[in-house]
Coordinates of C-alpha atoms and ligand atoms in Angstrom, one line a residue:
M205 CA 0.0 0.0 0.0
K206 CA 1.2 3.5 -0.9
P207 CA 2.4 5.5 2.2
W208 CA -0.2 8.3 1.7
L209 CA -3.0 5.6 1.6
A210 CA -1.6 3.8 4.7
S211 CA -1.5 7.2 6.7
T212 CA -4.9 8.1 5.5
R213 CA -6.2 4.7 6.8
T214 CA -4.5 5.0 10.1
S215 CA -5.6 8.6 10.5
Y216 CA -9.3 7.6 10.0
D217 CA -8.9 4.6 12.2
T218 CA -7.7 6.8 14.9
V219 CA -10.5 9.4 14.7
A220 CA -13.4 7.1 13.7
A221 CA -15.3 7.2 17.0
A222 CA -14.6 11.0 17.5
Y223 CA -15.6 11.8 13.9
A224 CA -18.8 9.7 14.2
G225 CA -19.6 11.4 17.5
Q226 CA -19.0 15.0 16.3
L227 CA -20.6 14.7 12.8
R228 CA -23.5 12.3 13.7
D229 CA -26.3 14.7 12.8
R230 CA -24.5 16.3 9.9
L231 CA -27.1 15.7 7.3
D232 CA -29.8 17.2 9.5
D233 CA -28.2 20.6 9.1
E234 CA -27.4 20.2 5.3
P235 CA -30.7 20.6 3.2
Y236 CA -28.7 21.2 0.1
L237 CA -26.7 18.0 0.5
R238 CA -30.0 16.1 1.3
A239 CA -31.3 17.6 -2.0
V240 CA -28.3 16.3 -3.9
L241 CA -28.7 12.9 -2.4
G242 CA -32.4 12.9 -3.4
L243 CA -31.3 13.9 -6.9
F244 CA -28.8 11.1 -6.9
A245 CA -31.5 8.6 -5.7
E246 CA -33.7 9.7 -8.6
L247 CA -31.0 9.5 -11.2
A248 CA -29.5 6.1 -10.1
G249 CA -32.8 4.4 -9.6
S250 CA -33.0 1.6 -7.2
G251 CA -29.3 0.7 -7.5
P252 CA -27.2 -0.8 -6.3
V253 CA -25.1 2.2 -5.6
A254 CA -21.7 2.3 -3.8
D255 CA -21.0 5.0 -1.3
I256 CA -17.1 5.0 -1.5
G257 CA -15.3 6.5 1.4
C258 CA -18.6 6.1 3.4
G259 CA -17.1 6.9 6.8
P260 CA -19.6 6.1 9.6
G261 CA -22.3 5.3 7.0
W262 CA -24.9 8.0 7.5
V263 CA -25.0 9.0 3.9
T264 CA -25.3 5.3 2.9
A265 CA -28.1 4.9 5.4
H266 CA -29.8 8.0 4.1
L267 CA -29.7 6.7 0.6
H268 CA -31.1 3.5 1.9
G269 CA -33.9 5.3 3.5
L270 CA -34.7 6.8 0.1
G271 CA -35.3 3.3 -1.3
V272 CA -31.9 2.9 -2.9
D273 CA -29.9 -0.4 -2.6
A274 CA -26.9 1.5 -1.3
F275 CA -23.8 -0.1 0.4
G276 CA -20.7 1.6 1.8
I277 CA -16.9 1.0 1.2
D278 CA -14.3 2.7 3.3
L279 CA -10.5 2.4 3.6
S280 CA -10.7 2.5 7.4
P281 CA -11.6 -0.7 9.1
E282 CA -12.6 1.3 12.3
M283 CA -15.0 3.4 10.3
I284 CA -16.5 0.3 8.7
A285 CA -16.8 -1.3 12.2
Y286 CA -18.7 1.8 13.4
A287 CA -20.9 1.8 10.3
R288 CA -21.9 -1.8 10.8
R289 CA -22.8 -1.2 14.4
A290 CA -24.7 2.0 13.7
Q291 CA -26.5 0.8 10.5
P292 CA -27.2 -2.8 11.0
G293 CA -29.5 -3.1 8.0
V294 CA -26.9 -1.8 5.5
R295 CA -23.9 -3.6 3.9
F296 CA -20.4 -2.1 4.5
E297 CA -17.0 -3.4 3.3
V298 CA -13.4 -2.3 3.8
G299 CA -11.9 -1.3 0.6
S300 CA -10.1 1.5 -1.4
M301 CA -11.3 3.5 -4.3
T302 CA -7.8 3.1 -5.7
D303 CA -8.4 -0.7 -6.0
L304 CA -12.1 -1.5 -6.2
T305 CA -12.9 -5.2 -6.2
L306 CA -16.5 -4.7 -7.4
R307 CA -17.6 -6.6 -10.5
A308 CA -17.5 -4.7 -13.7
A309 CA -20.8 -3.0 -14.6
S310 CA -22.4 -4.0 -11.4
V311 CA -23.6 -0.6 -9.9
S312 CA -25.9 2.2 -11.2
G313 CA -24.2 4.9 -9.1
V314 CA -20.9 5.6 -7.3
L315 CA -20.9 8.4 -4.7
A316 CA -17.7 9.8 -3.3
F317 CA -18.6 12.4 -0.7
W318 CA -15.4 14.3 0.6
S319 CA -13.3 11.1 0.2
M320 CA -11.5 11.7 -3.1
I321 CA -10.1 14.8 -1.3
H322 CA -7.5 12.5 0.1
V323 CA -6.3 11.2 -3.2
P324 CA -3.4 13.0 -4.9
D325 CA -3.8 14.3 -8.4
C326 CA -1.5 11.5 -9.8
A327 CA -3.9 8.8 -8.5
V328 CA -7.2 10.4 -9.5
P329 CA -7.2 9.1 -13.2
G330 CA -6.9 5.5 -11.9
V331 CA -9.7 6.0 -9.4
L332 CA -11.9 7.4 -12.1
A333 CA -11.1 4.5 -14.4
G334 CA -12.1 2.2 -11.6
F335 CA -15.4 4.0 -11.2
R336 CA -16.1 3.6 -15.0
R337 CA -15.3 0.0 -14.9
V338 CA -17.8 -0.8 -12.1
L339 CA -20.5 1.4 -13.4
R340 CA -23.3 0.3 -15.7
P341 CA -23.9 2.3 -18.8
R342 CA -25.2 5.8 -17.9
G343 CA -24.3 5.2 -14.3
V344 CA -24.2 8.4 -12.1
V345 CA -21.2 9.7 -10.2
P346 CA -21.7 12.5 -7.6
I347 CA -18.3 13.7 -6.2
G348 CA -18.3 16.0 -3.1
F349 CA -15.2 17.9 -2.3
H350 CA -13.6 21.0 -0.6
V351 CA -13.3 23.8 -3.1
G352 CA -10.0 25.5 -3.5
T353 CA -6.6 25.1 -5.0
E354 CA -4.3 24.2 -2.1
T355 CA -3.2 20.9 -0.6
T356 CA -3.0 21.0 3.1
L357 CA -1.7 18.5 5.7
K358 CA -4.0 17.8 8.6
T359 CA -2.0 16.6 11.6
S360 CA -4.8 16.5 14.2
G361 CA -8.6 16.6 14.2
Y362 CA -11.9 15.7 15.8
G363 CA -10.9 16.6 19.3
G364 CA -7.1 16.7 18.9
H365 CA -6.5 13.2 17.8
P366 CA -3.3 12.8 15.7
M367 CA -3.7 12.5 12.0
H368 CA -1.4 12.7 9.1
V369 CA -3.7 13.1 6.0
H370 CA -3.3 15.4 3.1
I371 CA -6.5 17.3 1.9
H372 CA -6.5 18.2 -1.8
R373 CA -8.9 21.1 -2.5
R374 CA -10.0 21.3 -6.1
T375 CA -12.3 23.7 -8.1
P376 CA -15.5 22.3 -9.7
A377 CA -13.8 23.0 -13.1
V378 CA -10.8 20.9 -12.2
V379 CA -13.0 18.0 -11.0
S380 CA -15.1 18.2 -14.1
A381 CA -12.0 18.1 -16.3
L382 CA -10.7 15.0 -14.5
L383 CA -14.0 13.3 -15.0
R384 CA -14.2 14.3 -18.7
D385 CA -10.7 12.9 -19.2
A386 CA -12.0 9.6 -17.8
G387 CA -14.9 9.6 -20.3
F388 CA -17.7 10.9 -18.2
T389 CA -20.2 13.7 -19.2
I390 CA -20.8 16.4 -16.6
E391 CA -24.5 17.0 -15.8
A392 CA -24.1 19.5 -12.9
E393 CA -21.5 21.6 -11.0
I394 CA -22.9 22.8 -7.7
L395 CA -21.1 25.2 -5.4
L396 CA -22.2 25.1 -1.8
N397 CA -21.7 27.9 0.7
P398 CA -19.6 30.1 -1.7
D399 CA -19.2 32.8 1.1
D400 CA -17.4 30.2 3.4
R401 CA -13.7 30.1 3.8
V402 CA -13.8 26.7 2.2
P403 CA -16.9 26.2 0.0
G404 CA -18.2 22.8 -0.8
G405 CA -18.4 21.4 -4.3
V406 CA -20.5 18.7 -5.9
V407 CA -20.0 17.6 -9.5
I408 CA -22.4 15.1 -10.9
A409 CA -21.3 13.1 -13.9
R410 CA -22.6 10.3 -16.0
A411 CA -20.9 7.4 -17.6
P412 CA -21.4 6.8 -21.3
A413 CA -24.4 4.8 -22.7
A414 CA -22.1 2.0 -23.7
D415 CA -18.4 1.4 -24.1
Ligands
SAM614 C1 -13.9 13.3 5.5 S1 -14.4 11.6 5.6 C2 -16.0 11.6 4.7 C3 -16.9 10.5 5.2 C4 -18.2 10.5 4.6 N1 -18.2 10.3 3.1 C5 -19.0 11.7 4.8 O1 -19.3 12.5 4.0 O2 -19.3 12.0 6.1 C6 -13.3 10.8 4.4 C7 -13.5 9.2 4.4 O3 -12.9 8.8 3.2 C8 -12.2 7.6 3.5 N2 -11.3 7.3 2.5 C9 -10.1 8.1 2.3 N3 -9.4 7.6 1.3 C10 -10.1 6.6 0.8 C11 -9.9 5.7 -0.2 N4 -8.8 5.6 -1.0 N5 -10.8 4.6 -0.5 C12 -11.9 4.5 0.3 N6 -12.2 5.4 1.4 C13 -11.3 6.4 1.6 C14 -11.7 7.8 4.9 O4 -11.4 6.6 5.6 C15 -12.9 8.6 5.5 O5 -13.8 7.7 6.2

């Protein structure tokens, strides 16, 4: 495993309980994100859809509640252990978006909410090629991310726990360009909280009708 991937995994293993405790009700305060998830549920149909970098699994569970056959994948075994306890009716597996073991053309959607932020530019094309492989024709990909141009190193978080994880901020235009290079068509670029110090971005892309 690449050192950056190993340190991301260790970091989220360390903070899993604290992260889950602090951000438990996150979606309650995020009407725009809930709207995006509702849109994703409509576009992807009944699924199955993969929530990749699912963390504690609330987004996966929210999709499940919308009638989507959603399952979660995360790099961090501690996050997955938490998600399984918190959401007993939902499937969760340990795995990395850099090396997806899902069958080809097996899902109608791949969601990556604030998880690809930890993948360096050099590895993003391989990740998006993996998304293409596992998606059915016209499959939907919403990617959520921190908007900006800098890469920062987070050395602690969620109550002062040690972390060593890079956060790669990107603009919607850059994320869209990466998706287009991977063969996707862009259907929406959404800018959330543009007055915040670090706005949020969601790009929704669609796989081609057939390869
Ligand atoms: C900031 S959290 C976001 C969690 C969740 N998606 C949410 O929106 O609350 C980032 C998550 O991505 C996971 N992650 C980071 N790199 C990953 C990778 N290569 N493959 C799968 N998950 C990854 C981390 O373990 C962590 O749980």
